[in-house]
PDB file of C-alpha atoms and ligand atoms in Angstrom:
ATOM      1  CA  MET A   1     126.517 107.914 283.516  1.00  0.00           C
ATOM      2  CA  ASN A   2     128.531 110.707 285.126  1.00  0.00           C
ATOM      3  CA  THR A   3     131.163 109.618 287.645  1.00  0.00           C
ATOM      4  CA  LYS A   4     133.565 111.218 290.079  1.00  0.00           C
ATOM      5  CA  PRO A   5     136.407 109.803 292.209  1.00  0.00           C
ATOM      6  CA  LEU A   6     135.279 108.082 295.424  1.00  0.00           C
ATOM      7  CA  SER A   7     136.352 109.850 298.596  1.00  0.00           C
ATOM      8  CA  HIS A   8     137.368 107.045 300.975  1.00  0.00           C
ATOM      9  CA  LYS A   9     139.985 106.967 303.718  1.00  0.00           C
ATOM     10  CA  ARG A  10     141.531 103.532 304.279  1.00  0.00           C
ATOM     11  CA  LEU A  11     141.901 102.840 308.020  1.00  0.00           C
ATOM     12  CA  SER A  12     144.309 100.499 309.745  1.00  0.00           C
ATOM     13  CA  GLU A  13     142.720  97.307 311.072  1.00  0.00           C
ATOM     14  CA  ASP A  14     143.467  98.475 314.609  1.00  0.00           C
ATOM     15  CA  GLU A  15     141.616 101.700 313.965  1.00  0.00           C
ATOM     16  CA  MET A  16     138.704  99.774 312.437  1.00  0.00           C
ATOM     17  CA  ARG A  17     138.564  97.526 315.506  1.00  0.00           C
ATOM     18  CA  GLU A  18     138.634 100.507 317.839  1.00  0.00           C
ATOM     19  CA  ARG A  19     135.952 102.445 315.963  1.00  0.00           C
ATOM     20  CA  SER A  20     133.606  99.473 315.573  1.00  0.00           C
ATOM     21  CA  SER A  21     133.897  98.603 319.299  1.00  0.00           C
ATOM     22  CA  GLU A  22     133.192 102.186 320.289  1.00  0.00           C
ATOM     23  CA  PHE A  23     130.142 102.289 318.027  1.00  0.00           C
ATOM     24  CA  LEU A  24     128.938  98.971 319.435  1.00  0.00           C
ATOM     25  CA  GLU A  25     129.215 100.320 322.997  1.00  0.00           C
ATOM     26  CA  THR A  26     127.228 103.402 321.976  1.00  0.00           C
ATOM     27  CA  VAL A  27     124.389 101.488 320.302  1.00  0.00           C
ATOM     28  CA  ARG A  28     124.307  98.905 323.104  1.00  0.00           C
ATOM     29  CA  LYS A  29     123.272 101.744 325.412  1.00  0.00           C
ATOM     30  CA  ARG A  30     120.423 102.846 323.140  1.00  0.00           C
ATOM     31  CA  ARG A  31     117.062 102.223 324.784  1.00  0.00           C
ATOM     32  CA  SER A  32     113.492 103.095 323.932  1.00  0.00           C
ATOM     33  CA  VAL A  33     112.654 105.812 326.455  1.00  0.00           C
ATOM     34  CA  ARG A  34     109.122 106.770 327.480  1.00  0.00           C
ATOM     35  CA  GLU A  35     109.848 109.205 330.347  1.00  0.00           C
ATOM     36  CA  TYR A  36     111.221 112.544 329.141  1.00  0.00           C
ATOM     37  CA  SER A  37     112.474 115.739 330.704  1.00  0.00           C
ATOM     38  CA  ASP A  38     110.874 118.872 329.255  1.00  0.00           C
ATOM     39  CA  GLU A  39     114.309 120.526 329.086  1.00  0.00           C
ATOM     40  CA  PRO A  40     114.935 122.161 325.693  1.00  0.00           C
ATOM     41  CA  ILE A  41     117.439 120.526 323.345  1.00  0.00           C
ATOM     42  CA  PRO A  42     119.866 122.023 320.817  1.00  0.00           C
ATOM     43  CA  LEU A  43     117.874 121.845 317.600  1.00  0.00           C
ATOM     44  CA  ASP A  44     120.954 122.400 315.431  1.00  0.00           C
ATOM     45  CA  VAL A  45     122.209 119.031 316.710  1.00  0.00           C
ATOM     46  CA  VAL A  46     118.867 117.425 315.819  1.00  0.00           C
ATOM     47  CA  ARG A  47     119.092 118.933 312.335  1.00  0.00           C
ATOM     48  CA  ASN A  48     122.560 117.399 311.920  1.00  0.00           C
ATOM     49  CA  CYS A  49     121.066 114.020 312.853  1.00  0.00           C
ATOM     50  CA  ILE A  50     118.239 114.446 310.340  1.00  0.00           C
ATOM     51  CA  GLU A  51     120.778 115.402 307.685  1.00  0.00           C
ATOM     52  CA  SER A  52     122.694 112.218 308.599  1.00  0.00           C
ATOM     53  CA  ALA A  53     119.487 110.244 307.977  1.00  0.00           C
ATOM     54  CA  GLY A  54     119.234 111.937 304.607  1.00  0.00           C
ATOM     55  CA  GLN A  55     122.537 110.297 303.591  1.00  0.00           C
ATOM     56  CA  ALA A  56     120.907 106.825 303.591  1.00  0.00           C
ATOM     57  CA  PRO A  57     120.870 104.755 300.420  1.00  0.00           C
ATOM     58  CA  SER A  58     117.507 104.691 298.639  1.00  0.00           C
ATOM     59  CA  GLY A  59     115.850 103.073 295.649  1.00  0.00           C
ATOM     60  CA  ALA A  60     117.178 104.765 292.485  1.00  0.00           C
ATOM     61  CA  ASN A  61     118.505 107.485 294.822  1.00  0.00           C
ATOM     62  CA  LYS A  62     115.014 108.993 294.993  1.00  0.00           C
ATOM     63  CA  GLN A  63     115.404 109.813 298.721  1.00  0.00           C
ATOM     64  CA  PRO A  64     111.677 109.272 299.329  1.00  0.00           C
ATOM     65  CA  TRP A  65     111.475 110.721 302.834  1.00  0.00           C
ATOM     66  CA  THR A  66     110.255 113.817 304.647  1.00  0.00           C
ATOM     67  CA  PHE A  67     111.151 114.530 308.279  1.00  0.00           C
ATOM     68  CA  VAL A  68     108.881 116.935 310.151  1.00  0.00           C
ATOM     69  CA  LEU A  69     110.519 118.373 313.270  1.00  0.00           C
ATOM     70  CA  VAL A  70     107.786 119.430 315.705  1.00  0.00           C
ATOM     71  CA  THR A  71     108.562 121.660 318.683  1.00  0.00           C
ATOM     72  CA  ASP A  72     105.401 123.811 318.706  1.00  0.00           C
ATOM     73  CA  PRO A  73     103.534 122.974 321.960  1.00  0.00           C
ATOM     74  CA  ASP A  74     100.054 123.283 320.418  1.00  0.00           C
ATOM     75  CA  THR A  75     100.958 120.895 317.609  1.00  0.00           C
ATOM     76  CA  LYS A  76     102.479 118.424 320.068  1.00  0.00           C
ATOM     77  CA  ALA A  77      99.243 118.606 322.113  1.00  0.00           C
ATOM     78  CA  LYS A  78      97.137 117.892 319.009  1.00  0.00           C
ATOM     79  CA  ILE A  79      99.351 114.921 318.143  1.00  0.00           C
ATOM     80  CA  ARG A  80      99.102 113.571 321.692  1.00  0.00           C
ATOM     81  CA  GLU A  81      95.339 113.900 321.767  1.00  0.00           C
ATOM     82  CA  ALA A  82      94.877 112.134 318.411  1.00  0.00           C
ATOM     83  CA  ALA A  83      97.426 109.417 319.258  1.00  0.00           C
ATOM     84  CA  GLU A  84      95.775 108.687 322.603  1.00  0.00           C
ATOM     85  CA  THR A  85      92.378 108.441 320.904  1.00  0.00           C
ATOM     86  CA  GLU A  86      93.730 105.748 318.533  1.00  0.00           C
ATOM     87  CA  GLU A  87      95.647 103.998 321.294  1.00  0.00           C
ATOM     88  CA  ARG A  88      92.570 103.820 323.563  1.00  0.00           C
ATOM     89  CA  GLU A  89      90.855 101.835 320.821  1.00  0.00           C
ATOM     90  CA  PHE A  90      93.938  99.681 320.346  1.00  0.00           C
ATOM     91  CA  TYR A  91      94.332  98.772 324.012  1.00  0.00           C
ATOM     92  CA  ASN A  92      90.592  98.420 324.666  1.00  0.00           C
ATOM     93  CA  GLY A  93      89.518  96.229 321.776  1.00  0.00           C
ATOM     94  CA  ARG A  94      91.391  96.479 318.503  1.00  0.00           C
ATOM     95  CA  ALA A  95      94.506  94.616 319.645  1.00  0.00           C
ATOM     96  CA  PRO A  96      94.277  90.826 319.853  1.00  0.00           C
ATOM     97  CA  GLN A  97      94.941  89.420 323.342  1.00  0.00           C
ATOM     98  CA  GLU A  98      98.161  87.749 322.160  1.00  0.00           C
ATOM     99  CA  TRP A  99      99.538  91.136 321.078  1.00  0.00           C
ATOM    100  CA  LEU A 100      98.611  92.713 324.422  1.00  0.00           C
ATOM    101  CA  ASP A 101     100.287  89.786 326.198  1.00  0.00           C
ATOM    102  CA  ASP A 102     103.448  90.374 324.125  1.00  0.00           C
ATOM    103  CA  LEU A 103     103.461  94.046 325.156  1.00  0.00           C
ATOM    104  CA  ALA A 104     102.765  93.473 328.866  1.00  0.00           C
ATOM    105  CA  HIS A 105     106.452  93.339 329.856  1.00  0.00           C
ATOM    106  CA  LEU A 106     106.995  96.817 328.333  1.00  0.00           C
ATOM    107  CA  GLY A 107     104.304  98.419 330.469  1.00  0.00           C
ATOM    108  CA  THR A 108     102.834 100.445 327.598  1.00  0.00           C
ATOM    109  CA  ASP A 109      99.264 101.712 327.636  1.00  0.00           C
ATOM    110  CA  GLU A 110      97.064 104.297 325.924  1.00  0.00           C
ATOM    111  CA  ASN A 111      98.595 107.233 327.796  1.00  0.00           C
ATOM    112  CA  LYS A 112     101.342 108.964 325.823  1.00  0.00           C
ATOM    113  CA  PRO A 113     102.553 111.882 328.003  1.00  0.00           C
ATOM    114  CA  PHE A 114     105.930 111.813 326.243  1.00  0.00           C
ATOM    115  CA  LEU A 115     104.261 113.318 323.162  1.00  0.00           C
ATOM    116  CA  THR A 116     103.909 116.638 324.981  1.00  0.00           C
ATOM    117  CA  THR A 117     106.766 116.368 327.493  1.00  0.00           C
ATOM    118  CA  ALA A 118     109.540 115.616 325.002  1.00  0.00           C
ATOM    119  CA  PRO A 119     110.859 118.911 323.611  1.00  0.00           C
ATOM    120  CA  ALA A 120     110.783 117.632 320.033  1.00  0.00           C
ATOM    121  CA  LEU A 121     108.995 115.059 317.922  1.00  0.00           C
ATOM    122  CA  ILE A 122     110.341 113.927 314.577  1.00  0.00           C
ATOM    123  CA  VAL A 123     107.617 112.585 312.325  1.00  0.00           C
ATOM    124  CA  VAL A 124     109.040 110.510 309.490  1.00  0.00           C
ATOM    125  CA  PHE A 125     106.976 110.371 306.300  1.00  0.00           C
ATOM    126  CA  ALA A 126     107.488 107.958 303.411  1.00  0.00           C
ATOM    127  CA  GLN A 127     106.858 109.459 299.986  1.00  0.00           C
ATOM    128  CA  THR A 128     104.937 106.745 298.153  1.00  0.00           C
ATOM    129  CA  ARG A 129     105.537 108.677 294.917  1.00  0.00           C
ATOM    130  CA  PRO A 130     107.109 112.024 293.964  1.00  0.00           C
ATOM    131  CA  SER A 131     104.959 115.126 294.393  1.00  0.00           C
ATOM    132  CA  ASP A 132     105.034 115.840 290.649  1.00  0.00           C
ATOM    133  CA  GLU A 133     105.765 112.941 288.270  1.00  0.00           C
ATOM    134  CA  GLY A 134     107.705 109.661 288.093  1.00  0.00           C
ATOM    135  CA  ASN A 135     108.068 106.845 290.616  1.00  0.00           C
ATOM    136  CA  HIS A 136     109.671 105.954 293.899  1.00  0.00           C
ATOM    137  CA  TYR A 137     111.117 102.482 294.520  1.00  0.00           C
ATOM    138  CA  TYR A 138     111.708 100.344 297.622  1.00  0.00           C
ATOM    139  CA  VAL A 139     110.111 103.103 299.661  1.00  0.00           C
ATOM    140  CA  LYS A 140     109.679 101.192 302.938  1.00  0.00           C
ATOM    141  CA  GLU A 141     113.221  99.839 302.776  1.00  0.00           C
ATOM    142  CA  SER A 142     114.657 103.280 301.969  1.00  0.00           C
ATOM    143  CA  VAL A 143     112.774 105.083 304.740  1.00  0.00           C
ATOM    144  CA  GLY A 144     113.589 102.260 307.169  1.00  0.00           C
ATOM    145  CA  LEU A 145     117.285 102.647 306.423  1.00  0.00           C
ATOM    146  CA  ALA A 146     117.105 106.431 306.868  1.00  0.00           C
ATOM    147  CA  SER A 147     115.186 106.023 310.127  1.00  0.00           C
ATOM    148  CA  GLY A 148     117.805 103.584 311.455  1.00  0.00           C
ATOM    149  CA  ILE A 149     120.570 106.058 310.717  1.00  0.00           C
ATOM    150  CA  LEU A 150     118.482 108.799 312.366  1.00  0.00           C
ATOM    151  CA  LEU A 151     118.055 106.794 315.590  1.00  0.00           C
ATOM    152  CA  ALA A 152     121.763 105.906 315.662  1.00  0.00           C
ATOM    153  CA  ALA A 153     122.735 109.539 315.045  1.00  0.00           C
ATOM    154  CA  LEU A 154     120.399 110.862 317.764  1.00  0.00           C
ATOM    155  CA  ASN A 155     121.671 108.240 320.213  1.00  0.00           C
ATOM    156  CA  ASN A 156     125.272 109.027 319.305  1.00  0.00           C
ATOM    157  CA  ALA A 157     124.615 112.757 319.807  1.00  0.00           C
ATOM    158  CA  GLY A 158     123.401 112.155 323.370  1.00  0.00           C
ATOM    159  CA  PHE A 159     119.611 112.199 322.991  1.00  0.00           C
ATOM    160  CA  VAL A 160     117.135 109.531 323.953  1.00  0.00           C
ATOM    161  CA  THR A 161     114.329 108.522 321.605  1.00  0.00           C
ATOM    162  CA  LEU A 162     111.350 106.262 321.152  1.00  0.00           C
ATOM    163  CA  THR A 163     110.108 104.691 317.933  1.00  0.00           C
ATOM    164  CA  HIS A 164     106.427 105.244 318.512  1.00  0.00           C
ATOM    165  CA  THR A 165     103.929 103.737 316.078  1.00  0.00           C
ATOM    166  CA  PRO A 166     100.385 104.756 316.930  1.00  0.00           C
ATOM    167  CA  SER A 167      98.102 102.823 314.643  1.00  0.00           C
ATOM    168  CA  PRO A 168      96.551 104.007 312.413  1.00  0.00           C
ATOM    169  CA  MET A 169      98.796 107.041 311.946  1.00  0.00           C
ATOM    170  CA  LYS A 170      96.759 108.924 309.361  1.00  0.00           C
ATOM    171  CA  PHE A 171      96.051 111.699 311.898  1.00  0.00           C
ATOM    172  CA  LEU A 172      99.695 112.793 311.560  1.00  0.00           C
ATOM    173  CA  SER A 173      99.115 113.753 307.905  1.00  0.00           C
ATOM    174  CA  ASP A 174      96.082 115.795 308.929  1.00  0.00           C
ATOM    175  CA  VAL A 175      97.631 117.558 311.932  1.00  0.00           C
ATOM    176  CA  LEU A 176     100.833 118.362 310.015  1.00  0.00           C
ATOM    177  CA  GLY A 177      99.114 119.158 306.717  1.00  0.00           C
ATOM    178  CA  ARG A 178     101.221 116.743 304.658  1.00  0.00           C
ATOM    179  CA  PRO A 179     100.360 116.058 301.004  1.00  0.00           C
ATOM    180  CA  SER A 180      98.674 112.840 299.824  1.00  0.00           C
ATOM    181  CA  ASN A 181     101.887 111.340 298.383  1.00  0.00           C
ATOM    182  CA  GLU A 182     103.337 111.114 301.933  1.00  0.00           C
ATOM    183  CA  ARG A 183     102.440 108.386 304.427  1.00  0.00           C
ATOM    184  CA  PRO A 184     103.324 108.644 308.124  1.00  0.00           C
ATOM    185  CA  TYR A 185     106.005 106.072 308.914  1.00  0.00           C
ATOM    186  CA  LEU A 186     107.296 106.684 312.467  1.00  0.00           C
ATOM    187  CA  LEU A 187     106.803 109.155 315.289  1.00  0.00           C
ATOM    188  CA  ILE A 188     110.027 109.736 317.224  1.00  0.00           C
ATOM    189  CA  PRO A 189     110.069 111.754 320.482  1.00  0.00           C
ATOM    190  CA  VAL A 190     113.539 113.232 321.087  1.00  0.00           C
ATOM    191  CA  GLY A 191     114.951 114.680 324.272  1.00  0.00           C
ATOM    192  CA  TYR A 192     116.700 113.903 327.530  1.00  0.00           C
ATOM    193  CA  PRO A 193     115.443 111.305 329.981  1.00  0.00           C
ATOM    194  CA  ALA A 194     113.375 112.441 332.964  1.00  0.00           C
ATOM    195  CA  ASP A 195     115.140 112.408 336.324  1.00  0.00           C
ATOM    196  CA  ASN A 196     115.018 108.862 337.715  1.00  0.00           C
ATOM    197  CA  CYS A 197     113.840 107.548 334.328  1.00  0.00           C
ATOM    198  CA  GLU A 198     113.226 103.790 334.371  1.00  0.00           C
ATOM    199  CA  VAL A 199     113.189 101.438 331.378  1.00  0.00           C
ATOM    200  CA  PRO A 200     112.027  97.823 331.083  1.00  0.00           C
ATOM    201  CA  ASP A 201     114.656  95.337 332.263  1.00  0.00           C
ATOM    202  CA  ILE A 202     115.054  93.522 328.965  1.00  0.00           C
ATOM    203  CA  SER A 203     118.063  92.151 327.139  1.00  0.00           C
ATOM    204  CA  ARG A 204     119.160  91.695 323.559  1.00  0.00           C
ATOM    205  CA  LYS A 205     119.906  88.464 321.780  1.00  0.00           C
ATOM    206  CA  ALA A 206     123.517  87.313 321.702  1.00  0.00           C
ATOM    207  CA  LEU A 207     125.298  87.648 318.357  1.00  0.00           C
ATOM    208  CA  ASP A 208     125.403  83.889 317.795  1.00  0.00           C
ATOM    209  CA  GLU A 209     121.605  83.820 317.892  1.00  0.00           C
ATOM    210  CA  TYR A 210     121.278  85.996 314.796  1.00  0.00           C
ATOM    211  CA  LEU A 211     124.588  85.763 312.933  1.00  0.00           C
ATOM    212  CA  VAL A 212     124.996  82.968 310.385  1.00  0.00           C
ATOM    213  CA  GLU A 213     128.398  82.793 308.718  1.00  0.00           C
ATOM    214  CA  VAL A 214     128.797  80.763 305.553  1.00  0.00           C
TER     215      VAL A 214
HETATM  216  N1  IYR B 301     101.435 101.336 319.254  1.00  0.00           N
HETATM  217  C1  IYR B 301     101.087 100.956 320.599  1.00  0.00           C
HETATM  218  C2  IYR B 301     101.353  99.518 320.875  1.00  0.00           C
HETATM  219  C3  IYR B 301     102.749  99.022 320.772  1.00  0.00           C
HETATM  220  C4  IYR B 301     103.045  98.085 319.816  1.00  0.00           C
HETATM  221  C5  IYR B 301     104.302  97.548 319.741  1.00  0.00           C
HETATM  222  I1  IYR B 301     104.670  96.095 318.390  1.00  0.00           I
HETATM  223  C6  IYR B 301     105.314  97.950 320.632  1.00  0.00           C
HETATM  224  O1  IYR B 301     106.586  97.413 320.555  1.00  0.00           O
HETATM  225  C7  IYR B 301     105.014  98.888 321.607  1.00  0.00           C
HETATM  226  C8  IYR B 301     103.716  99.433 321.672  1.00  0.00           C
HETATM  227  C9  IYR B 301     101.812 101.881 321.607  1.00  0.00           C
HETATM  228  O2  IYR B 301     102.672 102.649 321.195  1.00  0.00           O
HETATM  229  O3  IYR B 301     101.503 101.833 322.785  1.00  0.00           O
END
């Protein structure tokens, strides 16, 4: 094993309190947004956020993720068309009634205009195995952790996002020409909210509903 000294700056407890509260306020404001402005966004900022995601821990440090940043209008149109085809089947038959009932308060349907309106889409792929030889481990956990950091980084940078999961998502591999060792994991529109953007009036659980201290 090769080692090197850890780079870590010890903070005062006051500073820790301040920083954690600020971060909490920032993530409290994060919402899933479905109405986007078509205004262009600074892609260098998006790349910083993707590089932040790439700092996530992963099984055996294999970093089993690929992020495809899509801004090409024709490619966005192809993705929208294929996603809406799958979603039409989902909303008009494939989804059990209980699932549709659970979604009703979000107002979602088979129309996905945000896939062409948002200036960028980030398609996250999970590498089920390396492209050459060897193995990947805890792939879903690793890519989930990276995706969480990505959403937090994008939110922190001032963008709005949506974690969109058209199902099945195989069409993303075809449209983007990804190799067979990569599976589509999430489709994330990124941009600014449309003028007068509305979001569902929903709330989050209180801490004491999901924190157990022993
Ligand atoms: N993928 C569909 C349905 C959907 C499913 C869940 I779970 C959601 O939280 C939201 C939507 C869609 O994107 O419309």
